[in-house]
Amino acid sequence: MTVRRPVAWVVAVVLFAEAVGVAALNWFLGIVVDRQDMSLAGLDPAMMSVSSKIGGVVFGLYFALCGLVALLVAVRGRPPAGLGRVLLISAAVVHALLGAFTWGLVGWHAFLFMVLVLALIVLLLMTYDAREEPATGRPEGGKGDDGSPVSPPPAPTTP
């Protein structure tokens, strides 16, 4: 039994939940900054509020897109290719960087979550990276791609 599809399903669910969480957290922080009506080093509080909300929406959409790639991998049973693979690799890098920052800023619980998501994304990428070949090295049924019989490889000759 392979663990490919269950891992892809778990990654998709986690990334969708993270997308909603990141967007909601940044939206909430934007509301808090807006209601404080205080400036930080002369910055406009309304601009900080809007930029926090925009950042939350952008990162939420990014994680949702990465979750969609993982969902497509789970449904189709095929490895991510092209832009999808690049998105999952970038999500792994983002989680590694966020994990490094959360260790000092938030604590080890947040670090552990980021490392867990990083490990799930890497596991998804690595399980679909392995090539499956028949045990004998020949196509099943002794037939080639065009349906013609495949002859066994020649025996090695010794001088």
PDB file of C-alpha atoms in Angstrom:
ATOM      1  CA  MET A   1       0.000   0.000   0.000  1.00  0.00           C
ATOM      2  CA  THR A   2       1.364   3.380  -0.914  1.00  0.00           C
ATOM      3  CA  VAL A   3       1.134   6.454   1.237  1.00  0.00           C
ATOM      4  CA  ARG A   4       1.120   8.833  -1.701  1.00  0.00           C
ATOM      5  CA  ARG A   5      -2.532   9.770  -1.888  1.00  0.00           C
ATOM      6  CA  PRO A   6      -3.179  10.021   1.864  1.00  0.00           C
ATOM      7  CA  VAL A   7      -0.155  12.310   2.227  1.00  0.00           C
ATOM      8  CA  ALA A   8      -1.414  14.477  -0.639  1.00  0.00           C
ATOM      9  CA  TRP A   9      -4.875  14.674   0.975  1.00  0.00           C
ATOM     10  CA  VAL A  10      -3.391  15.671   4.341  1.00  0.00           C
ATOM     11  CA  VAL A  11      -1.155  18.306   2.718  1.00  0.00           C
ATOM     12  CA  ALA A  12      -4.137  19.726   0.831  1.00  0.00           C
ATOM     13  CA  VAL A  13      -6.279  19.972   3.985  1.00  0.00           C
ATOM     14  CA  VAL A  14      -3.448  21.500   6.023  1.00  0.00           C
ATOM     15  CA  LEU A  15      -2.622  24.076   3.353  1.00  0.00           C
ATOM     16  CA  PHE A  16      -6.293  25.059   2.930  1.00  0.00           C
ATOM     17  CA  ALA A  17      -6.652  25.444   6.706  1.00  0.00           C
ATOM     18  CA  GLU A  18      -3.435  27.440   6.835  1.00  0.00           C
ATOM     19  CA  ALA A  19      -4.652  29.677   3.998  1.00  0.00           C
ATOM     20  CA  VAL A  20      -7.808  30.530   5.931  1.00  0.00           C
ATOM     21  CA  GLY A  21      -5.852  30.977   9.171  1.00  0.00           C
ATOM     22  CA  VAL A  22      -3.213  33.288   7.680  1.00  0.00           C
ATOM     23  CA  ALA A  23      -5.811  35.415   5.895  1.00  0.00           C
ATOM     24  CA  ALA A  24      -8.006  35.670   9.010  1.00  0.00           C
ATOM     25  CA  LEU A  25      -5.055  36.506  11.283  1.00  0.00           C
ATOM     26  CA  ASN A  26      -3.758  39.275   9.026  1.00  0.00           C
ATOM     27  CA  TRP A  27      -7.264  40.649   8.546  1.00  0.00           C
ATOM     28  CA  PHE A  28      -7.718  40.725  12.332  1.00  0.00           C
ATOM     29  CA  LEU A  29      -4.357  42.442  12.795  1.00  0.00           C
ATOM     30  CA  GLY A  30      -5.364  45.024  10.180  1.00  0.00           C
ATOM     31  CA  ILE A  31      -8.549  45.752  12.117  1.00  0.00           C
ATOM     32  CA  VAL A  32      -6.593  46.083  15.371  1.00  0.00           C
ATOM     33  CA  VAL A  33      -4.125  48.526  13.811  1.00  0.00           C
ATOM     34  CA  ASP A  34      -6.972  50.530  12.297  1.00  0.00           C
ATOM     35  CA  ARG A  35      -8.819  50.835  15.613  1.00  0.00           C
ATOM     36  CA  GLN A  36      -5.728  51.850  17.586  1.00  0.00           C
ATOM     37  CA  ASP A  37      -5.356  55.023  15.550  1.00  0.00           C
ATOM     38  CA  MET A  38      -1.667  55.247  16.423  1.00  0.00           C
ATOM     39  CA  SER A  39       1.243  55.704  14.055  1.00  0.00           C
ATOM     40  CA  LEU A  40       4.438  53.711  14.055  1.00  0.00           C
ATOM     41  CA  ALA A  41       7.418  55.917  13.188  1.00  0.00           C
ATOM     42  CA  GLY A  42       5.124  58.335  11.385  1.00  0.00           C
ATOM     43  CA  LEU A  43       3.410  55.718   9.203  1.00  0.00           C
ATOM     44  CA  ASP A  44      -0.256  56.198   8.425  1.00  0.00           C
ATOM     45  CA  PRO A  45      -2.353  53.721  10.481  1.00  0.00           C
ATOM     46  CA  ALA A  46      -4.872  53.341   7.664  1.00  0.00           C
ATOM     47  CA  MET A  47      -2.077  52.381   5.258  1.00  0.00           C
ATOM     48  CA  MET A  48      -0.697  49.824   7.736  1.00  0.00           C
ATOM     49  CA  SER A  49      -4.179  48.386   8.157  1.00  0.00           C
ATOM     50  CA  VAL A  50      -4.799  48.104   4.420  1.00  0.00           C
ATOM     51  CA  SER A  51      -1.372  46.614   3.767  1.00  0.00           C
ATOM     52  CA  SER A  52      -1.902  44.013   6.491  1.00  0.00           C
ATOM     53  CA  LYS A  53      -5.233  43.025   4.959  1.00  0.00           C
ATOM     54  CA  ILE A  54      -3.774  42.880   1.448  1.00  0.00           C
ATOM     55  CA  GLY A  55      -0.844  40.797   2.688  1.00  0.00           C
ATOM     56  CA  GLY A  56      -3.233  38.397   4.403  1.00  0.00           C
ATOM     57  CA  VAL A  57      -5.307  37.966   1.265  1.00  0.00           C
ATOM     58  CA  VAL A  58      -2.223  37.469  -0.925  1.00  0.00           C
ATOM     59  CA  PHE A  59      -0.658  34.873   1.381  1.00  0.00           C
ATOM     60  CA  GLY A  60      -4.025  33.198   1.893  1.00  0.00           C
ATOM     61  CA  LEU A  61      -4.470  32.863  -1.867  1.00  0.00           C
ATOM     62  CA  TYR A  62      -0.902  31.592  -2.212  1.00  0.00           C
ATOM     63  CA  PHE A  63      -1.436  28.841   0.371  1.00  0.00           C
ATOM     64  CA  ALA A  64      -4.840  28.040  -1.154  1.00  0.00           C
ATOM     65  CA  LEU A  65      -3.209  27.652  -4.575  1.00  0.00           C
ATOM     66  CA  CYS A  66      -0.587  25.354  -3.068  1.00  0.00           C
ATOM     67  CA  GLY A  67      -3.406  23.407  -1.403  1.00  0.00           C
ATOM     68  CA  LEU A  68      -5.164  23.146  -4.775  1.00  0.00           C
ATOM     69  CA  VAL A  69      -2.000  21.663  -6.303  1.00  0.00           C
ATOM     70  CA  ALA A  70      -1.840  19.087  -3.484  1.00  0.00           C
ATOM     71  CA  LEU A  71      -5.551  18.349  -3.965  1.00  0.00           C
ATOM     72  CA  LEU A  72      -5.028  17.753  -7.685  1.00  0.00           C
ATOM     73  CA  VAL A  73      -2.131  15.425  -6.880  1.00  0.00           C
ATOM     74  CA  ALA A  74      -4.373  13.494  -4.472  1.00  0.00           C
ATOM     75  CA  VAL A  75      -7.271  13.227  -6.914  1.00  0.00           C
ATOM     76  CA  ARG A  76      -5.267  12.387 -10.022  1.00  0.00           C
ATOM     77  CA  GLY A  77      -2.637  10.211  -8.377  1.00  0.00           C
ATOM     78  CA  ARG A  78       0.078  11.772 -10.529  1.00  0.00           C
ATOM     79  CA  PRO A  79       3.111  13.745  -9.381  1.00  0.00           C
ATOM     80  CA  PRO A  80       3.010  17.536  -9.491  1.00  0.00           C
ATOM     81  CA  ALA A  81       4.667  18.926 -12.585  1.00  0.00           C
ATOM     82  CA  GLY A  82       5.713  22.315 -13.853  1.00  0.00           C
ATOM     83  CA  LEU A  83       4.257  25.258 -11.970  1.00  0.00           C
ATOM     84  CA  GLY A  84       2.584  22.986  -9.409  1.00  0.00           C
ATOM     85  CA  ARG A  85       5.909  21.456  -8.403  1.00  0.00           C
ATOM     86  CA  VAL A  86       7.494  24.906  -8.193  1.00  0.00           C
ATOM     87  CA  LEU A  87       4.620  26.098  -5.977  1.00  0.00           C
ATOM     88  CA  LEU A  88       5.018  23.150  -3.597  1.00  0.00           C
ATOM     89  CA  ILE A  89       8.786  23.628  -3.413  1.00  0.00           C
ATOM     90  CA  SER A  90       8.319  27.344  -2.698  1.00  0.00           C
ATOM     91  CA  ALA A  91       5.754  26.486  -0.004  1.00  0.00           C
ATOM     92  CA  ALA A  92       8.328  24.180   1.593  1.00  0.00           C
ATOM     93  CA  VAL A  93      10.911  26.986   1.564  1.00  0.00           C
ATOM     94  CA  VAL A  94       8.385  29.444   3.020  1.00  0.00           C
ATOM     95  CA  HIS A  95       7.556  27.019   5.831  1.00  0.00           C
ATOM     96  CA  ALA A  96      11.250  26.502   6.570  1.00  0.00           C
ATOM     97  CA  LEU A  97      11.769  30.261   6.846  1.00  0.00           C
ATOM     98  CA  LEU A  98       8.607  30.762   8.895  1.00  0.00           C
ATOM     99  CA  GLY A  99       9.723  27.951  11.180  1.00  0.00           C
ATOM    100  CA  ALA A 100      13.051  29.672  11.754  1.00  0.00           C
ATOM    101  CA  PHE A 101      11.336  32.965  12.587  1.00  0.00           C
ATOM    102  CA  THR A 102       8.632  31.465  14.801  1.00  0.00           C
ATOM    103  CA  TRP A 103      11.155  29.740  17.035  1.00  0.00           C
ATOM    104  CA  GLY A 104      12.293  33.073  18.431  1.00  0.00           C
ATOM    105  CA  LEU A 105       9.137  35.145  18.030  1.00  0.00           C
ATOM    106  CA  VAL A 106       6.281  32.799  18.928  1.00  0.00           C
ATOM    107  CA  GLY A 107       7.727  29.706  20.545  1.00  0.00           C
ATOM    108  CA  TRP A 108       8.512  26.095  19.921  1.00  0.00           C
ATOM    109  CA  HIS A 109       4.867  25.050  19.388  1.00  0.00           C
ATOM    110  CA  ALA A 110       4.577  27.225  16.283  1.00  0.00           C
ATOM    111  CA  PHE A 111       8.025  26.046  15.181  1.00  0.00           C
ATOM    112  CA  LEU A 112       6.896  22.441  15.529  1.00  0.00           C
ATOM    113  CA  PHE A 113       3.796  23.127  13.411  1.00  0.00           C
ATOM    114  CA  MET A 114       5.851  24.785  10.672  1.00  0.00           C
ATOM    115  CA  VAL A 115       8.345  21.929  10.617  1.00  0.00           C
ATOM    116  CA  LEU A 116       5.485  19.404  10.480  1.00  0.00           C
ATOM    117  CA  VAL A 117       3.948  21.151   7.463  1.00  0.00           C
ATOM    118  CA  LEU A 118       7.396  21.392   5.871  1.00  0.00           C
ATOM    119  CA  ALA A 119       7.918  17.656   6.406  1.00  0.00           C
ATOM    120  CA  LEU A 120       4.515  16.847   4.897  1.00  0.00           C
ATOM    121  CA  ILE A 121       5.219  18.919   1.779  1.00  0.00           C
ATOM    122  CA  VAL A 122       8.668  17.366   1.352  1.00  0.00           C
ATOM    123  CA  LEU A 123       7.171  13.894   1.885  1.00  0.00           C
ATOM    124  CA  LEU A 124       4.592  14.627  -0.812  1.00  0.00           C
ATOM    125  CA  LEU A 125       7.303  15.753  -3.218  1.00  0.00           C
ATOM    126  CA  MET A 126       9.596  12.817  -2.440  1.00  0.00           C
ATOM    127  CA  THR A 127       7.012  10.018  -2.582  1.00  0.00           C
ATOM    128  CA  TYR A 128       5.982  11.040  -6.077  1.00  0.00           C
ATOM    129  CA  ASP A 129       9.606  11.450  -7.133  1.00  0.00           C
ATOM    130  CA  ALA A 130      10.439   7.723  -6.924  1.00  0.00           C
ATOM    131  CA  ARG A 131      10.198   5.799 -10.196  1.00  0.00           C
ATOM    132  CA  GLU A 132       8.338   2.497 -10.118  1.00  0.00           C
ATOM    133  CA  GLU A 133       9.727  -0.200 -12.423  1.00  0.00           C
ATOM    134  CA  PRO A 134       8.710  -3.832 -12.876  1.00  0.00           C
ATOM    135  CA  ALA A 135      10.771  -6.261 -10.797  1.00  0.00           C
ATOM    136  CA  THR A 136      12.139  -8.135 -13.834  1.00  0.00           C
ATOM    137  CA  GLY A 137      13.115  -5.010 -15.719  1.00  0.00           C
ATOM    138  CA  ARG A 138      10.937  -6.088 -18.686  1.00  0.00           C
ATOM    139  CA  PRO A 139       7.458  -4.899 -19.536  1.00  0.00           C
ATOM    140  CA  GLU A 140       4.627  -6.984 -18.132  1.00  0.00           C
ATOM    141  CA  GLY A 141       3.340  -9.748 -20.406  1.00  0.00           C
ATOM    142  CA  GLY A 142       6.535  -9.794 -22.460  1.00  0.00           C
ATOM    143  CA  LYS A 143       5.134  -7.221 -24.905  1.00  0.00           C
ATOM    144  CA  GLY A 144       6.713  -3.959 -25.993  1.00  0.00           C
ATOM    145  CA  ASP A 145       4.982  -0.606 -26.429  1.00  0.00           C
ATOM    146  CA  ASP A 146       3.769  -1.556 -29.915  1.00  0.00           C
ATOM    147  CA  GLY A 147       2.470  -4.985 -28.832  1.00  0.00           C
ATOM    148  CA  SER A 148       5.322  -6.978 -30.365  1.00  0.00           C
ATOM    149  CA  PRO A 149       7.040  -9.650 -28.237  1.00  0.00           C
ATOM    150  CA  VAL A 150      10.123  -8.523 -26.353  1.00  0.00           C
ATOM    151  CA  SER A 151      13.119 -10.810 -26.537  1.00  0.00           C
ATOM    152  CA  PRO A 152      15.233 -11.300 -23.416  1.00  0.00           C
ATOM    153  CA  PRO A 153      18.500  -9.388 -23.252  1.00  0.00           C
ATOM    154  CA  PRO A 154      21.527 -11.233 -24.675  1.00  0.00           C
ATOM    155  CA  ALA A 155      23.610 -13.237 -22.250  1.00  0.00           C
ATOM    156  CA  PRO A 156      26.989 -11.743 -21.386  1.00  0.00           C
ATOM    157  CA  THR A 157      29.915 -13.345 -23.201  1.00  0.00           C
ATOM    158  CA  THR A 158      33.168 -14.172 -21.501  1.00  0.00           C
ATOM    159  CA  PRO A 159      36.476 -14.126 -23.452  1.00  0.00           C
TER     160      PRO A 159
END
